[in-house]
Coordinates of C-alpha atoms in Angstrom, one line a residue:
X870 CA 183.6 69.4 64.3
X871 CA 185.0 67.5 66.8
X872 CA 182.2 67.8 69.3
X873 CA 179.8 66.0 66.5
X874 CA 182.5 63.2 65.8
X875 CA 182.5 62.4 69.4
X876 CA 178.8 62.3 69.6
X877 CA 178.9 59.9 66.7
X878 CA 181.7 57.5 68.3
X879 CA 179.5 57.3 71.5
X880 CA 176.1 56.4 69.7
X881 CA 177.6 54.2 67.6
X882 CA 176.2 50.7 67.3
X883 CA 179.7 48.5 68.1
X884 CA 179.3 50.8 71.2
X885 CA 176.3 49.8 72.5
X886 CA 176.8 46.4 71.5
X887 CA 180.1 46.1 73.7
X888 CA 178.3 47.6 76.6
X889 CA 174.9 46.7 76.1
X890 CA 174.8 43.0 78.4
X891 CA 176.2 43.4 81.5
X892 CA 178.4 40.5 83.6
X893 CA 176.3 40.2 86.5
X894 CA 172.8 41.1 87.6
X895 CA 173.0 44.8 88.6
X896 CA 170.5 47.5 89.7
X897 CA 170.0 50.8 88.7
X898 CA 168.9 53.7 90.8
X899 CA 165.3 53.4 90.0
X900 CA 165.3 49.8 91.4
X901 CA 164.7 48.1 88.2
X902 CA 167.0 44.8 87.9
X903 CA 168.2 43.5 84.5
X904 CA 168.2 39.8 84.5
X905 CA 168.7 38.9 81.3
X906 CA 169.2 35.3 81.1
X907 CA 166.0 34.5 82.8
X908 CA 164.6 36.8 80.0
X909 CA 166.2 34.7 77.4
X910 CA 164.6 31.6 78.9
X911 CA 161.0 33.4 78.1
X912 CA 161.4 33.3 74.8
X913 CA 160.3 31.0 72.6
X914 CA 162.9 29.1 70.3
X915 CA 161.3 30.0 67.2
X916 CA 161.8 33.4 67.9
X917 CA 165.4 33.2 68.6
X918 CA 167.9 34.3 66.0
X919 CA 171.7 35.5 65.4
X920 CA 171.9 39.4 66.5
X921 CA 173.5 41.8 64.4
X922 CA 175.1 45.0 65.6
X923 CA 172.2 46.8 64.9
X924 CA 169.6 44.8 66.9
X925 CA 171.9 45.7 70.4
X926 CA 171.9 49.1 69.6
X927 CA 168.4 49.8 68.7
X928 CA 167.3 47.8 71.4
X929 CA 169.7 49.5 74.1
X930 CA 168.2 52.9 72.4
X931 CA 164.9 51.8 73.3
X932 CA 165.8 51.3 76.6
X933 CA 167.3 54.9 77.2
X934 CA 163.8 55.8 75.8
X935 CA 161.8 53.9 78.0
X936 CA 163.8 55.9 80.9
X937 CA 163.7 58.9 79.8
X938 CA 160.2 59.0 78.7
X939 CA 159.1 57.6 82.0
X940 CA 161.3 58.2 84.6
X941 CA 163.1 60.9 83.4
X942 CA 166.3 62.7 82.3
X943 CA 168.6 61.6 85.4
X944 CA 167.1 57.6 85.7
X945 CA 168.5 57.9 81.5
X946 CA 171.6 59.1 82.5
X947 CA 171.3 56.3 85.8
X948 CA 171.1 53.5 82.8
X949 CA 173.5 55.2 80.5
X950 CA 176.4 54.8 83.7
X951 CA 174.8 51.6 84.4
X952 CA 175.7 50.0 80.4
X953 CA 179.3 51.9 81.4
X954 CA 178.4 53.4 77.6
X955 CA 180.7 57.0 78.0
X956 CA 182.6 56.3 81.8
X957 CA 181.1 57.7 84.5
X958 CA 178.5 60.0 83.3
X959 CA 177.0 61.1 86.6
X960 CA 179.8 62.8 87.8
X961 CA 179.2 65.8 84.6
X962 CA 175.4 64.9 83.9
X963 CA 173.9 64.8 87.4
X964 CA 175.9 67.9 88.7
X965 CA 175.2 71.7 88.6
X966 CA 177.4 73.3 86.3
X967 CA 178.0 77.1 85.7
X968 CA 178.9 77.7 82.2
X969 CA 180.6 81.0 81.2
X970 CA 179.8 83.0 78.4
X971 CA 181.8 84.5 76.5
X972 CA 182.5 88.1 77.6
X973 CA 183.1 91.2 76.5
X974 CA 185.5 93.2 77.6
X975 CA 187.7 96.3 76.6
X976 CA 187.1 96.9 72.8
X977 CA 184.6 94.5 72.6
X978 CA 182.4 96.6 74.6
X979 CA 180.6 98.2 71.7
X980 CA 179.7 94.6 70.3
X981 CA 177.1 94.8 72.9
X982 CA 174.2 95.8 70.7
X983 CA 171.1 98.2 72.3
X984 CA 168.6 96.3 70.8
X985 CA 168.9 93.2 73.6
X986 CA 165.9 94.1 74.6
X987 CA 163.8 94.0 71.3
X988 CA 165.4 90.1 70.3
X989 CA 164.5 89.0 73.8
X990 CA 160.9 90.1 72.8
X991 CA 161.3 88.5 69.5
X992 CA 161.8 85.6 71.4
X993 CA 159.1 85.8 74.1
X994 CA 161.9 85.2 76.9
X995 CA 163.7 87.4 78.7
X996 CA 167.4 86.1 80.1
X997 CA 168.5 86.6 83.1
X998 CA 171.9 86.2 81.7
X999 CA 171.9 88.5 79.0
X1000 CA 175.4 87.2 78.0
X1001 CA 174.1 83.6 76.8
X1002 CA 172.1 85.6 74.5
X1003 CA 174.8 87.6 73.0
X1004 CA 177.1 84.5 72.3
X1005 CA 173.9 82.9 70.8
X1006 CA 174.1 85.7 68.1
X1007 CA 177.5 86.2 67.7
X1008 CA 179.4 85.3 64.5
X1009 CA 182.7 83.7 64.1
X1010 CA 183.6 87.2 62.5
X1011 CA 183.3 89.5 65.4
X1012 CA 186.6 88.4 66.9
X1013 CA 185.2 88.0 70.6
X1014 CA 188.4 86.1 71.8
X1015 CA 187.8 83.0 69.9
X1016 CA 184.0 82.6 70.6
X1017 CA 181.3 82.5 68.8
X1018 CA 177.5 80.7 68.5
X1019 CA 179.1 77.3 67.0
X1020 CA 179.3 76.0 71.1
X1021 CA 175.8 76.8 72.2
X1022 CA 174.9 75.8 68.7
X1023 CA 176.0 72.2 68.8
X1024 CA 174.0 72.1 72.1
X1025 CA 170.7 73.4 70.8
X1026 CA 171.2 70.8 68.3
X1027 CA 170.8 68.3 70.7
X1028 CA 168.5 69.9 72.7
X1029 CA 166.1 70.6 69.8
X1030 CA 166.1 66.8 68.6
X1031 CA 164.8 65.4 72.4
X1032 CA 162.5 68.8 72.6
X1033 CA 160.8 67.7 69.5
X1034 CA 160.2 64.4 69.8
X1035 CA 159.4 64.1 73.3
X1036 CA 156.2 66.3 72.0
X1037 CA 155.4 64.4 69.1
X1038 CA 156.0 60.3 69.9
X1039 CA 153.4 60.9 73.1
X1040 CA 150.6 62.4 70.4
X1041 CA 151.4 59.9 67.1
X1042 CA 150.3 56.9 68.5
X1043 CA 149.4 55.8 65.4
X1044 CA 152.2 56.8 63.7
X1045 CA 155.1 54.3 62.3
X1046 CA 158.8 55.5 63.3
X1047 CA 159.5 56.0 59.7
X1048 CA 156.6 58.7 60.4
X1049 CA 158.2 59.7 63.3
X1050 CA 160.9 60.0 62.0
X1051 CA 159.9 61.9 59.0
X1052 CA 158.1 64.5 61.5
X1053 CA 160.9 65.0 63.6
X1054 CA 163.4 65.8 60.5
X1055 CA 160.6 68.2 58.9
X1056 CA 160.8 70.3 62.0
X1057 CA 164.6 70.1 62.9
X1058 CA 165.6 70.5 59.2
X1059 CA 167.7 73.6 58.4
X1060 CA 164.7 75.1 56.0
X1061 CA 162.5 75.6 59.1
X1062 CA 164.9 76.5 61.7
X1063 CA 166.4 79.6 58.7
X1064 CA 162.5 80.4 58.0
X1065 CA 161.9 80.6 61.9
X1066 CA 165.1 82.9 61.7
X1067 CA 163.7 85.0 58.9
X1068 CA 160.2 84.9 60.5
X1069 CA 161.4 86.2 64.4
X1070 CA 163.7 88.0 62.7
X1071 CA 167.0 87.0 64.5
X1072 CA 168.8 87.8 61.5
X1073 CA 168.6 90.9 62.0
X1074 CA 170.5 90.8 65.7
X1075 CA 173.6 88.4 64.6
X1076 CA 177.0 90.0 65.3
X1077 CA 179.4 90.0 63.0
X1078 CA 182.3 92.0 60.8
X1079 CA 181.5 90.2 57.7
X1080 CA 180.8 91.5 54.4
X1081 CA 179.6 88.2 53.0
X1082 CA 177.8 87.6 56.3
X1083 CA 176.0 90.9 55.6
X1084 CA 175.1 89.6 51.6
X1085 CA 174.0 86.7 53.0
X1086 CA 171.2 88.3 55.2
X1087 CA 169.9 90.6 52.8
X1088 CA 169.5 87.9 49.7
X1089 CA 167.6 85.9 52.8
X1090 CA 165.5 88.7 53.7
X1091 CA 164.4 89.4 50.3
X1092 CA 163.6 86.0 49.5
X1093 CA 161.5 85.3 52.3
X1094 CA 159.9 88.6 52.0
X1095 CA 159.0 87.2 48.0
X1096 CA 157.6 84.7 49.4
X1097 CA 155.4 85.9 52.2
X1098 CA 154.2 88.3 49.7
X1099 CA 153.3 85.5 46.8
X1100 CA 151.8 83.3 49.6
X1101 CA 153.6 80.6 47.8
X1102 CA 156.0 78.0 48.9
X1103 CA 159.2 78.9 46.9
X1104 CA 161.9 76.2 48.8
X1105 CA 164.3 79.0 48.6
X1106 CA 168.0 77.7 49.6
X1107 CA 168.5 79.3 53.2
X1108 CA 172.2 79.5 54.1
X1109 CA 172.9 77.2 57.5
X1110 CA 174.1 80.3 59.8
X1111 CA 170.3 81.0 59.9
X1112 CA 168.8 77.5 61.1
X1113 CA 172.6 76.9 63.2
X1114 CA 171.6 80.6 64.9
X1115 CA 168.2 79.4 66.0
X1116 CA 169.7 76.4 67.8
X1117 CA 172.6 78.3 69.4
X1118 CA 169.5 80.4 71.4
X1119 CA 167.5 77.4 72.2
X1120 CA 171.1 76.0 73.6
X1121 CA 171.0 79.6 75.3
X1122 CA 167.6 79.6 76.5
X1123 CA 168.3 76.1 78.0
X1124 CA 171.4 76.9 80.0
X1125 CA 169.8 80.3 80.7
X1126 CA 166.4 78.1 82.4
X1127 CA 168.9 75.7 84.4
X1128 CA 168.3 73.0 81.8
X1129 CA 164.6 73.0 82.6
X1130 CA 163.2 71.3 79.5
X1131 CA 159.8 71.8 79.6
X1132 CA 160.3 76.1 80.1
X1133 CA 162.1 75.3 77.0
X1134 CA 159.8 73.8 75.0
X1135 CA 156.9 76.0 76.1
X1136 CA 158.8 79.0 74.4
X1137 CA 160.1 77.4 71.1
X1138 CA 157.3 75.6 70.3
X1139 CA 155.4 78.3 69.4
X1140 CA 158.1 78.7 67.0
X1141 CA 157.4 75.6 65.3
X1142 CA 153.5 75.3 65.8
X1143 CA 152.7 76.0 62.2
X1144 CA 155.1 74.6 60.5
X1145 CA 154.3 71.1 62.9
X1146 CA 150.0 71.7 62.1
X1147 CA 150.9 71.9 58.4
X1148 CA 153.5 68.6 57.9
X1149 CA 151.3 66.7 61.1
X1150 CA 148.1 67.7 59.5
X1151 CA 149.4 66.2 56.0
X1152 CA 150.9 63.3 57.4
X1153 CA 147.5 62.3 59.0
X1154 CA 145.6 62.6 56.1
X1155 CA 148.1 60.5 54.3
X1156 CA 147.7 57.9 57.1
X1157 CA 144.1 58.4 56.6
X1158 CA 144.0 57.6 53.0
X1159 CA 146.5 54.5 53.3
X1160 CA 144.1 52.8 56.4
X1161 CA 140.8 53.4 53.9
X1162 CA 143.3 51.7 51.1
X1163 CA 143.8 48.6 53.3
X1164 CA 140.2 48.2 54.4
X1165 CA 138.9 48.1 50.8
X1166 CA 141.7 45.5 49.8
X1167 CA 140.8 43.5 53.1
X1168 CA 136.9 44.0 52.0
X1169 CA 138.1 43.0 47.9
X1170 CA 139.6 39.9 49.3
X1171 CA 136.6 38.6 51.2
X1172 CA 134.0 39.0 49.5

């Protein structure tokens, strides 16, 4: 809980706002130089109005995306120490880091289960740390000295968010951010991530001493079962360990691949690929529809 409130309290808006324009004209590592008064002077005075809180942070936001998406990772983190928005970043985001896993030791031993092997092929990726994959599956129940998936889960939260829309604002052109928007919650919503669960079956590896854990799974199974089998699209409630499970391995995976994104993606996505043709696909043809609506009232009104 507390890793999520601090996430908020950094992308707040007051915080961007208070860091957002700097004091003097300063320059990044990438060379680019932010001078904004003579920006100012470029624009026209009709154009000019009061900005709210929200106009500095989106616009600051846009500016992390515009370094990432073309620079890179490290030149965001560069502009992110620049605007002095969390301290000094670089000293924890541009260094190699070794994270331990939890481990298991003494009478924990036998929580190591024999079927590693079969979830990594679920998966399609084998780890070279086998450990990051066992604390990906483990349950608050089990007892392993205080760890459990919530960690790597709040991690592959993150991680899935910039995974899926770095592959889907480069192909949308054409699509509004409200569409973007709607896309990217679609995919990252707990409904897909539990039906990805269900569908690689993952459940079936989670590590726990939980009898309600253990209803929990078999009333899943069974409904998505009933609904492969009726071909039918029944919206069935899936209970958040499943989706927050899925997102603890991609956290895994990521630490596992030294935080290589794109060896990340190319695993997941096949994960997501029909779930992101069926909502894309319907989405388009929406866009499709509203494009030949505006034509024919652009045609009504001239004629």
């Amino acid at each position: 809980k507390q890793w999520y409130q601090r996430r908020v309290a950094i992308t707040a808006g007051t915080d961007f706002r208070d860091t957002s324009i700097p004091s003097d004209d300063s320059t990044i590592a990438t060379g680019i130089k932010f001078q904004w008064e003579e920006y100012c002077k470029d624009i026209p005075t009709d154009y000019k109005h009061p900005y709210q809180v929200k106009d500095i942070a989106d616009a600051c936001e846009a500016l992390i995306g515009l370094c990432f998406s073309k620079y890179g990772f490290r030149v965001a983190v560069e502009f992110l120490d620049y605007i002095d928005l969390m301290g000094n970043v670089k000293t924890y985001l541009l260094v190699d880091f070794l994270y331990t896993p939890c481990s298991y030791k003494g009478n924990n031993s036998r929580l190591i289960p024999e079927t590693l092997a079969q979830l990594e092929e679920k998966l399609g990726y084998s780890f070279r740390n086998p450990a990051l994959l066992l604390e990906a599956v483990t349950h608050s129940s089990a007892h392993v000295e205080g760890t459990s998936y919530q960690r790597l889960e709040f991690l592959g939260d993150a991680l899935l968010d910039i995974l899926v829309v770095c592959h889907i604002y480069p192909l949308h052109t054409d699509f509004q951010p409200g569409q973007l928007s709607d896309l990217k919650s679609f995919l990252v919503r707990n409904t897909t991530l539990g039906r990805i669960c269900l569908q690689l079956g993952i459940h079936t590896h989670i590590i726990h001493w939980s009898e309600s854990v253990k209803k929990k799974t078999a009333a899943a199974a069974r409904g998505f079962v009933s609904e492969m089998q009726s071909k039918e699209d029944i919206d069935q409630t899936i209970d958040k360990m499943f989706g927050d499970v899925v997102e603890s391995v991609i956290g895994a995976m990521y630490l596992d691949m030294e935080e290589d994104f794109d060896r990340v993606w190319s695993v997941v996505f096949p994960w997501f690929q029909e779930y992101y043709d069926m909502f894309a696909m319907q989405m388009t043809a929406e866009e499709e529809k509203r494009k030949k609506y505006r034509l024919r009232l652009c045609v009504d009104t001239t004629a």
